[in-house]
Amino acid sequence: MSALLTSLTLAALAAPAPFSPASPAGVTWTLGSLQPAGRGATTPGAALARPTLRLDGSGASLKITGNTGCSPLTAQAALKGQALVVRGVQAGGSERCTDAALSLREDYLRLLNATTRYDLNGGTLILSGGAGRLTFTRTGGAMTDTPTDSLDGTWQMRVTPGPAGPERGQALLRFTFSGAKVTVAGLAGCNTVTGSGAVIGQQVVFGGVASTRKLCPGAAGTAENRILGLLRAPLTIERQGGALVLRGQSGQLTLTRAPVPAPTGGATPDPAATYTLTRLNGQPAPRTLRPVTLSFRGGRLGGSDGCNSVGGEYVIRAGRVELSGGLMGTKMACPDQPDLGFQTFFEQRPTLTVQGGTLTLRTAEDTWEFQAR
């Protein structure tokens, strides 16, 4: 970190401050206005997501996190007295920024990079460098100061723009909050989506959202693209009764608490057995090109989804099957075969029981029964 400070910076940090104000660290700040050099102060428009900033650490080892309003950002900083020197500002891609959001993003990053001083007055923080300044307000309320106390757990979003079923455009996404971390997994319409991010102040910011690339035509494709667009930009957190609303520039995602199947007991799978799917939700298993199979050997789940071979590392925790890195598989096309949602099913951490040669996996909505062979 010492290489971070130029001789000018060192001189600024060495200058004694007339007083020792409270530190701006440990608080999430939301941009109220910005004033580039030679221009008047401006306030982001009502349709724009406000950039945020959070400093953690102390002295010459401050870490900055936040977002630009349409992309996440990170940086380093050094603090002494009222001198605050920001360096190494990095922001995520701007491909999801509208023209107005992109203009705000560029001004915000330029002024943040130029910061050499801060002034703190109650709930107002001013960062200045040269003739430019950024003015922030402390993001208040229980959702900001301790947002994860009430968010921890799994939330789900279900949207069915057309006939039900993954191949017809059903969206079923699960958001899991744990501390300041958040993950998303499930179906956005026709494609499986995975992503991870963080809760920053009153916003959720995903660092990256990936999806499969199945063709999704018509209304289902339109809805899917809208959902993916929302996930790839900062989302403001709101509570509406028992629902959780994640609001973006072009819409919102409304989540409800995901029902949790009651944990069940049962033996662990036989590592020598291969389990074949025989019943799905109480009905005979659908016909597939290959049998749907599972094996549990040496901490690795393997088998077939009826078309492709799949595998991944797993653990059984509190009666649930948890994949540590997702499922990997071959890429063979089986156009005439029903999509069982194999990947999505395991992303929901199904409960597992074994009774004799019968292995049962359950989520809140589906029950898969396998027989040992």
Short mmCIF file of C-alpha atoms in Angstrom, two decimals:
data_model
loop_
_atom_site.label_atom_id
_atom_site.label_comp_id
_atom_site.label_asym_id
_atom_site.label_seq_id
_atom_site.Cartn_x
_atom_site.Cartn_y
_atom_site.Cartn_z
CA MET A 1 0.00 0.00 0.00
CA SER A 2 3.01 2.32 0.60
CA ALA A 3 3.63 2.45 -3.16
CA LEU A 4 0.15 3.87 -3.46
CA LEU A 5 1.11 7.18 -1.89
CA THR A 6 2.99 9.70 -3.98
CA SER A 7 5.27 12.27 -2.36
CA LEU A 8 2.46 14.81 -2.71
CA THR A 9 0.10 12.42 -0.96
CA LEU A 10 2.61 11.83 1.84
CA ALA A 11 2.94 15.54 2.37
CA ALA A 12 -0.82 15.91 2.52
CA LEU A 13 -1.12 13.09 5.02
CA ALA A 14 1.69 14.48 7.16
CA ALA A 15 0.08 17.91 7.48
CA PRO A 16 -1.58 18.21 10.89
CA ALA A 17 -5.37 18.55 10.81
CA PRO A 18 -6.88 21.40 12.85
CA PHE A 19 -9.22 18.88 14.46
CA SER A 20 -9.96 15.15 14.25
CA PRO A 21 -13.41 14.64 12.77
CA ALA A 22 -15.30 11.39 13.02
CA SER A 23 -14.19 8.83 10.43
CA PRO A 24 -16.32 8.30 7.31
CA ALA A 25 -15.41 4.59 7.39
CA GLY A 26 -17.85 1.85 8.30
CA VAL A 27 -20.84 3.69 6.79
CA THR A 28 -22.58 3.38 3.43
CA TRP A 29 -22.92 6.74 1.68
CA THR A 30 -25.30 7.59 -1.17
CA LEU A 31 -24.46 10.30 -3.69
CA GLY A 32 -26.59 13.42 -3.33
CA SER A 33 -24.88 15.72 -5.82
CA LEU A 34 -21.68 16.11 -7.80
CA GLN A 35 -19.85 19.16 -9.00
CA PRO A 36 -17.15 18.71 -11.66
CA ALA A 37 -14.54 21.48 -11.88
CA GLY A 38 -15.90 24.53 -13.67
CA ARG A 39 -19.52 23.39 -13.48
CA GLY A 40 -22.33 23.87 -11.03
CA ALA A 41 -23.52 21.17 -8.67
CA THR A 42 -25.98 18.70 -10.21
CA THR A 43 -28.25 16.07 -8.68
CA PRO A 44 -28.81 12.71 -10.42
CA GLY A 45 -32.23 12.49 -12.03
CA ALA A 46 -35.05 10.61 -10.32
CA ALA A 47 -34.90 7.80 -12.90
CA LEU A 48 -31.21 7.09 -12.17
CA ALA A 49 -29.92 4.76 -9.48
CA ARG A 50 -27.73 6.76 -7.09
CA PRO A 51 -24.05 5.77 -6.82
CA THR A 52 -22.94 4.54 -3.40
CA LEU A 53 -19.67 4.40 -1.50
CA ARG A 54 -18.41 2.52 1.53
CA LEU A 55 -14.99 2.69 3.18
CA ASP A 56 -13.74 -0.11 5.40
CA GLY A 57 -10.48 -0.28 7.30
CA SER A 58 -8.30 2.50 8.66
CA GLY A 59 -5.21 4.59 7.98
CA ALA A 60 -3.35 3.65 4.81
CA SER A 61 -5.30 0.41 4.36
CA LEU A 62 -8.78 1.53 3.43
CA LYS A 63 -10.84 -0.49 0.99
CA ILE A 64 -13.60 1.18 -1.00
CA THR A 65 -16.62 -0.67 -2.36
CA GLY A 66 -19.81 0.61 -3.90
CA ASN A 67 -21.31 1.22 -7.31
CA THR A 68 -21.59 3.87 -9.99
CA GLY A 69 -25.35 3.56 -10.33
CA CYS A 70 -25.04 1.03 -13.16
CA SER A 71 -21.89 -0.99 -12.33
CA PRO A 72 -19.97 -2.08 -9.21
CA LEU A 73 -16.74 -0.37 -8.19
CA THR A 74 -13.75 -1.02 -5.94
CA ALA A 75 -10.77 1.13 -4.95
CA GLN A 76 -8.08 1.68 -2.33
CA ALA A 77 -7.60 4.72 -0.16
CA ALA A 78 -5.41 6.21 2.57
CA LEU A 79 -6.82 8.33 5.38
CA LYS A 80 -5.16 10.64 7.86
CA GLY A 81 -6.81 13.63 9.48
CA GLN A 82 -8.95 15.15 6.75
CA ALA A 83 -6.72 13.89 3.94
CA LEU A 84 -8.34 11.08 1.97
CA VAL A 85 -6.43 9.90 -1.08
CA VAL A 86 -8.24 7.52 -3.43
CA ARG A 87 -6.34 5.33 -5.87
CA GLY A 88 -6.90 2.38 -8.16
CA VAL A 89 -10.58 2.97 -8.86
CA GLN A 90 -11.99 0.08 -10.88
CA ALA A 91 -15.56 -0.17 -12.16
CA GLY A 92 -17.38 -3.03 -13.82
CA GLY A 93 -18.41 -2.98 -17.46
CA SER A 94 -20.63 -0.18 -18.74
CA GLU A 95 -22.53 -2.16 -21.36
CA ARG A 96 -25.68 -2.11 -19.20
CA CYS A 97 -25.58 1.66 -18.59
CA THR A 98 -28.05 3.95 -20.32
CA ASP A 99 -26.66 7.14 -21.85
CA ALA A 100 -27.71 9.18 -18.80
CA ALA A 101 -26.32 6.60 -16.37
CA LEU A 102 -23.07 6.42 -18.36
CA SER A 103 -22.61 10.20 -18.14
CA LEU A 104 -23.18 10.08 -14.38
CA ARG A 105 -20.79 7.12 -14.09
CA GLU A 106 -17.96 8.94 -15.91
CA ASP A 107 -18.27 12.11 -13.81
CA TYR A 108 -18.47 10.09 -10.59
CA LEU A 109 -15.38 8.00 -11.36
CA ARG A 110 -13.38 11.05 -12.49
CA LEU A 111 -14.14 12.98 -9.29
CA LEU A 112 -13.57 9.95 -7.07
CA ASN A 113 -10.14 9.37 -8.64
CA ALA A 114 -9.23 13.00 -7.96
CA THR A 115 -10.22 12.95 -4.26
CA THR A 116 -7.63 14.22 -1.78
CA ARG A 117 -9.79 15.46 1.12
CA TYR A 118 -13.01 14.79 2.96
CA ASP A 119 -15.28 16.88 5.17
CA LEU A 120 -17.82 15.22 7.44
CA ASN A 121 -20.75 17.04 9.01
CA GLY A 122 -23.25 14.73 10.67
CA GLY A 123 -24.95 12.76 7.94
CA THR A 124 -23.21 14.61 5.08
CA LEU A 125 -19.86 13.60 3.57
CA ILE A 126 -18.06 15.77 1.02
CA LEU A 127 -15.15 14.38 -1.02
CA SER A 128 -13.14 17.02 -2.84
CA GLY A 129 -10.13 17.22 -5.10
CA GLY A 130 -9.07 20.39 -6.88
CA ALA A 131 -12.23 22.31 -7.80
CA GLY A 132 -14.48 19.23 -7.98
CA ARG A 133 -16.55 17.66 -5.25
CA LEU A 134 -18.90 14.81 -4.45
CA THR A 135 -21.56 15.22 -1.76
CA PHE A 136 -22.99 12.14 -0.07
CA THR A 137 -25.64 11.53 2.55
CA ARG A 138 -25.52 8.75 5.08
CA THR A 139 -27.81 5.96 3.92
CA GLY A 140 -30.09 5.53 6.92
CA GLY A 141 -32.62 3.07 8.18
CA ALA A 142 -32.45 -0.47 9.45
CA MET A 143 -32.29 -1.88 5.93
CA THR A 144 -29.00 -0.05 5.41
CA ASP A 145 -27.16 -0.27 8.70
CA THR A 146 -27.94 -3.94 9.27
CA PRO A 147 -29.63 -5.03 6.06
CA THR A 148 -28.54 -8.63 6.21
CA ASP A 149 -30.13 -9.20 9.65
CA SER A 150 -33.53 -9.42 7.99
CA LEU A 151 -32.49 -10.62 4.52
CA ASP A 152 -30.56 -13.78 5.42
CA GLY A 153 -32.07 -16.87 3.89
CA THR A 154 -33.57 -17.82 0.54
CA TRP A 155 -36.11 -15.74 -1.39
CA GLN A 156 -37.80 -16.74 -4.62
CA MET A 157 -39.28 -14.99 -7.62
CA ARG A 158 -41.76 -16.76 -9.85
CA VAL A 159 -43.06 -15.29 -13.11
CA THR A 160 -44.97 -17.26 -15.74
CA PRO A 161 -45.57 -15.01 -18.76
CA GLY A 162 -46.99 -17.91 -20.79
CA PRO A 163 -47.90 -21.59 -20.33
CA ALA A 164 -46.03 -23.10 -17.37
CA GLY A 165 -42.81 -25.01 -17.85
CA PRO A 166 -39.16 -24.08 -18.34
CA GLU A 167 -39.38 -24.62 -22.11
CA ARG A 168 -42.37 -22.26 -22.30
CA GLY A 169 -40.94 -19.32 -20.43
CA GLN A 170 -41.32 -19.94 -16.71
CA ALA A 171 -39.05 -17.86 -14.48
CA LEU A 172 -38.14 -19.30 -11.10
CA LEU A 173 -35.18 -17.57 -9.48
CA ARG A 174 -33.87 -18.08 -5.96
CA PHE A 175 -31.87 -15.39 -4.20
CA THR A 176 -29.86 -16.55 -1.18
CA PHE A 177 -28.58 -13.87 1.22
CA SER A 178 -25.84 -14.68 3.72
CA GLY A 179 -24.20 -11.76 5.49
CA ALA A 180 -23.22 -9.23 2.85
CA LYS A 181 -23.15 -11.91 0.13
CA VAL A 182 -25.96 -12.82 -2.24
CA THR A 183 -26.30 -15.45 -4.97
CA VAL A 184 -28.96 -15.98 -7.61
CA ALA A 185 -29.77 -19.23 -9.41
CA GLY A 186 -32.63 -20.68 -11.39
CA LEU A 187 -34.57 -20.13 -14.59
CA ALA A 188 -35.03 -16.70 -16.14
CA GLY A 189 -37.45 -18.00 -18.76
CA CYS A 190 -35.83 -20.60 -20.99
CA ASN A 191 -32.27 -20.38 -19.68
CA THR A 192 -30.55 -21.24 -16.42
CA VAL A 193 -29.02 -18.26 -14.61
CA THR A 194 -26.31 -18.12 -11.95
CA GLY A 195 -24.64 -15.14 -10.35
CA SER A 196 -23.08 -13.81 -7.17
CA GLY A 197 -22.85 -10.35 -5.69
CA ALA A 198 -23.02 -8.25 -2.56
CA VAL A 199 -25.39 -6.13 -0.50
CA ILE A 200 -23.97 -2.61 -0.48
CA GLY A 201 -26.02 -0.17 1.55
CA GLN A 202 -29.55 -0.31 0.19
CA GLN A 203 -28.57 -1.98 -3.05
CA VAL A 204 -27.76 -5.43 -4.40
CA VAL A 205 -24.92 -5.43 -6.92
CA PHE A 206 -24.07 -8.61 -8.83
CA GLY A 207 -20.47 -8.86 -10.00
CA GLY A 208 -21.41 -11.17 -12.85
CA VAL A 209 -24.50 -13.00 -14.10
CA ALA A 210 -24.11 -15.95 -16.46
CA SER A 211 -26.80 -17.85 -18.35
CA THR A 212 -27.14 -20.70 -20.79
CA ARG A 213 -27.90 -19.82 -24.41
CA LYS A 214 -31.08 -21.59 -25.43
CA LEU A 215 -33.29 -19.79 -27.93
CA CYS A 216 -36.16 -18.15 -26.07
CA PRO A 217 -38.67 -16.71 -28.58
CA GLY A 218 -41.74 -14.54 -28.18
CA ALA A 219 -43.03 -13.18 -24.89
CA ALA A 220 -40.85 -15.58 -22.90
CA GLY A 221 -37.71 -14.19 -24.54
CA THR A 222 -38.79 -10.61 -23.94
CA ALA A 223 -39.44 -11.33 -20.26
CA GLU A 224 -36.16 -13.20 -19.90
CA ASN A 225 -34.12 -10.36 -21.42
CA ARG A 226 -35.82 -7.89 -19.08
CA ILE A 227 -34.96 -10.03 -16.04
CA LEU A 228 -31.34 -10.45 -17.14
CA GLY A 229 -31.05 -6.70 -17.75
CA LEU A 230 -32.27 -6.00 -14.21
CA LEU A 231 -29.83 -8.50 -12.67
CA ARG A 232 -26.86 -6.94 -14.46
CA ALA A 233 -27.32 -3.49 -12.91
CA PRO A 234 -27.56 -2.30 -9.28
CA LEU A 235 -30.93 -3.02 -7.65
CA THR A 236 -32.35 -0.95 -4.80
CA ILE A 237 -33.73 -2.96 -1.86
CA GLU A 238 -37.23 -2.20 -0.62
CA ARG A 239 -39.50 -4.03 1.81
CA GLN A 240 -43.22 -4.18 1.09
CA GLY A 241 -44.88 -6.13 3.88
CA GLY A 242 -43.55 -9.67 3.70
CA ALA A 243 -42.17 -9.19 0.19
CA LEU A 244 -38.72 -8.04 -0.86
CA VAL A 245 -38.59 -5.75 -3.90
CA LEU A 246 -35.38 -5.32 -5.90
CA ARG A 247 -35.94 -2.20 -8.01
CA GLY A 248 -33.89 -1.28 -11.08
CA GLN A 249 -34.00 1.42 -13.72
CA SER A 250 -36.30 -0.56 -16.03
CA GLY A 251 -38.50 -2.43 -13.57
CA GLN A 252 -38.47 -4.50 -10.41
CA LEU A 253 -38.22 -8.06 -9.11
CA THR A 254 -40.64 -9.01 -6.33
CA LEU A 255 -39.43 -11.82 -4.05
CA THR A 256 -41.10 -13.84 -1.33
CA ARG A 257 -39.55 -16.09 1.28
CA ALA A 258 -38.89 -19.52 -0.22
CA PRO A 259 -40.66 -22.36 1.60
CA VAL A 260 -38.15 -24.69 3.21
CA PRO A 261 -38.90 -28.41 3.18
CA ALA A 262 -38.72 -29.94 6.62
CA PRO A 263 -35.35 -31.63 7.15
CA THR A 264 -35.65 -35.38 7.08
CA GLY A 265 -33.46 -38.10 8.39
CA GLY A 266 -32.18 -41.05 6.47
CA ALA A 267 -29.05 -42.92 5.58
CA THR A 268 -26.40 -41.63 3.25
CA PRO A 269 -26.34 -42.88 -0.36
CA ASP A 270 -24.58 -46.15 -1.08
CA PRO A 271 -21.29 -45.14 -2.76
CA ALA A 272 -21.29 -48.42 -4.69
CA ALA A 273 -24.78 -47.90 -6.15
CA THR A 274 -26.03 -46.15 -9.25
CA TYR A 275 -29.48 -44.67 -8.67
CA THR A 276 -31.96 -44.50 -11.56
CA LEU A 277 -34.92 -42.08 -11.65
CA THR A 278 -38.21 -44.03 -11.49
CA ARG A 279 -40.83 -41.47 -10.38
CA LEU A 280 -41.16 -37.70 -10.76
CA ASN A 281 -43.72 -35.94 -8.54
CA GLY A 282 -45.56 -39.22 -7.99
CA GLN A 283 -45.74 -40.09 -11.71
CA PRO A 284 -43.57 -42.53 -13.71
CA ALA A 285 -40.37 -40.89 -14.86
CA PRO A 286 -40.65 -39.44 -18.38
CA ARG A 287 -38.98 -41.24 -21.27
CA THR A 288 -35.53 -39.87 -22.01
CA LEU A 289 -32.74 -40.75 -24.44
CA ARG A 290 -30.76 -42.24 -21.58
CA PRO A 291 -31.89 -43.16 -18.06
CA VAL A 292 -31.61 -40.33 -15.54
CA THR A 293 -29.05 -41.58 -13.05
CA LEU A 294 -27.07 -40.45 -10.01
CA SER A 295 -24.04 -41.73 -8.15
CA PHE A 296 -22.44 -40.42 -4.96
CA ARG A 297 -18.79 -41.41 -4.78
CA GLY A 298 -15.83 -39.78 -3.05
CA GLY A 299 -17.51 -36.42 -2.58
CA ARG A 300 -18.53 -36.22 -6.22
CA LEU A 301 -22.03 -36.42 -7.65
CA GLY A 302 -22.17 -37.95 -11.12
CA GLY A 303 -24.67 -39.40 -13.54
CA SER A 304 -26.88 -38.44 -16.48
CA ASP A 305 -29.67 -35.89 -16.90
CA GLY A 306 -31.25 -38.08 -19.56
CA CYS A 307 -29.20 -36.57 -22.35
CA ASN A 308 -25.80 -35.43 -21.09
CA SER A 309 -23.37 -36.75 -18.52
CA VAL A 310 -23.11 -34.44 -15.50
CA GLY A 311 -20.92 -34.17 -12.43
CA GLY A 312 -19.81 -31.91 -9.61
CA GLU A 313 -18.47 -31.86 -6.07
CA TYR A 314 -21.07 -32.05 -3.31
CA VAL A 315 -21.62 -32.27 0.43
CA ILE A 316 -24.67 -33.36 2.41
CA ARG A 317 -25.33 -30.74 5.07
CA ALA A 318 -28.36 -30.87 7.40
CA GLY A 319 -29.94 -33.45 5.14
CA ARG A 320 -29.51 -31.37 1.97
CA VAL A 321 -27.40 -31.97 -1.12
CA GLU A 322 -25.24 -28.88 -1.69
CA LEU A 323 -23.09 -28.49 -4.80
CA SER A 324 -19.89 -26.60 -4.13
CA GLY A 325 -19.22 -25.52 -7.70
CA GLY A 326 -22.32 -26.29 -9.74
CA LEU A 327 -22.80 -29.12 -12.21
CA MET A 328 -20.61 -29.51 -15.27
CA GLY A 329 -21.77 -31.59 -18.21
CA THR A 330 -21.35 -32.58 -21.82
CA LYS A 331 -23.04 -30.47 -24.51
CA MET A 332 -24.96 -32.99 -26.62
CA ALA A 333 -28.23 -31.68 -28.08
CA CYS A 334 -31.42 -33.68 -27.46
CA PRO A 335 -34.13 -31.57 -29.11
CA ASP A 336 -36.96 -34.12 -28.79
CA GLN A 337 -36.41 -34.78 -25.10
CA PRO A 338 -38.26 -33.03 -22.24
CA ASP A 339 -36.17 -30.66 -20.16
CA LEU A 340 -36.43 -31.90 -16.57
CA GLY A 341 -34.69 -28.84 -15.12
CA PHE A 342 -31.92 -31.05 -13.72
CA GLN A 343 -29.48 -28.20 -13.06
CA THR A 344 -32.10 -25.95 -11.47
CA PHE A 345 -33.37 -28.78 -9.27
CA PHE A 346 -29.95 -29.26 -7.66
CA GLU A 347 -29.37 -25.52 -7.32
CA GLN A 348 -32.31 -25.56 -4.87
CA ARG A 349 -30.38 -27.83 -2.45
CA PRO A 350 -32.86 -30.71 -2.31
CA THR A 351 -33.29 -32.73 0.87
CA LEU A 352 -32.15 -36.33 0.63
CA THR A 353 -33.46 -39.51 2.25
CA VAL A 354 -32.55 -43.13 1.66
CA GLN A 355 -34.82 -46.02 2.63
CA GLY A 356 -33.53 -49.37 1.50
CA GLY A 357 -32.80 -49.07 -2.19
CA THR A 358 -34.97 -45.96 -2.66
CA LEU A 359 -33.31 -42.55 -2.72
CA THR A 360 -35.64 -39.53 -2.62
CA LEU A 361 -34.73 -35.92 -3.36
CA ARG A 362 -37.21 -33.16 -2.48
CA THR A 363 -37.45 -29.42 -2.98
CA ALA A 364 -40.38 -27.18 -2.07
CA GLU A 365 -42.09 -28.12 -5.34
CA ASP A 366 -40.60 -31.33 -6.75
CA THR A 367 -39.98 -34.89 -5.58
CA TRP A 368 -37.64 -37.20 -7.49
CA GLU A 369 -37.46 -40.89 -6.57
CA PHE A 370 -34.55 -43.11 -7.58
CA GLN A 371 -33.93 -46.83 -7.24
CA ALA A 372 -30.52 -48.38 -6.67
CA ARG A 373 -29.26 -50.57 -9.47
#
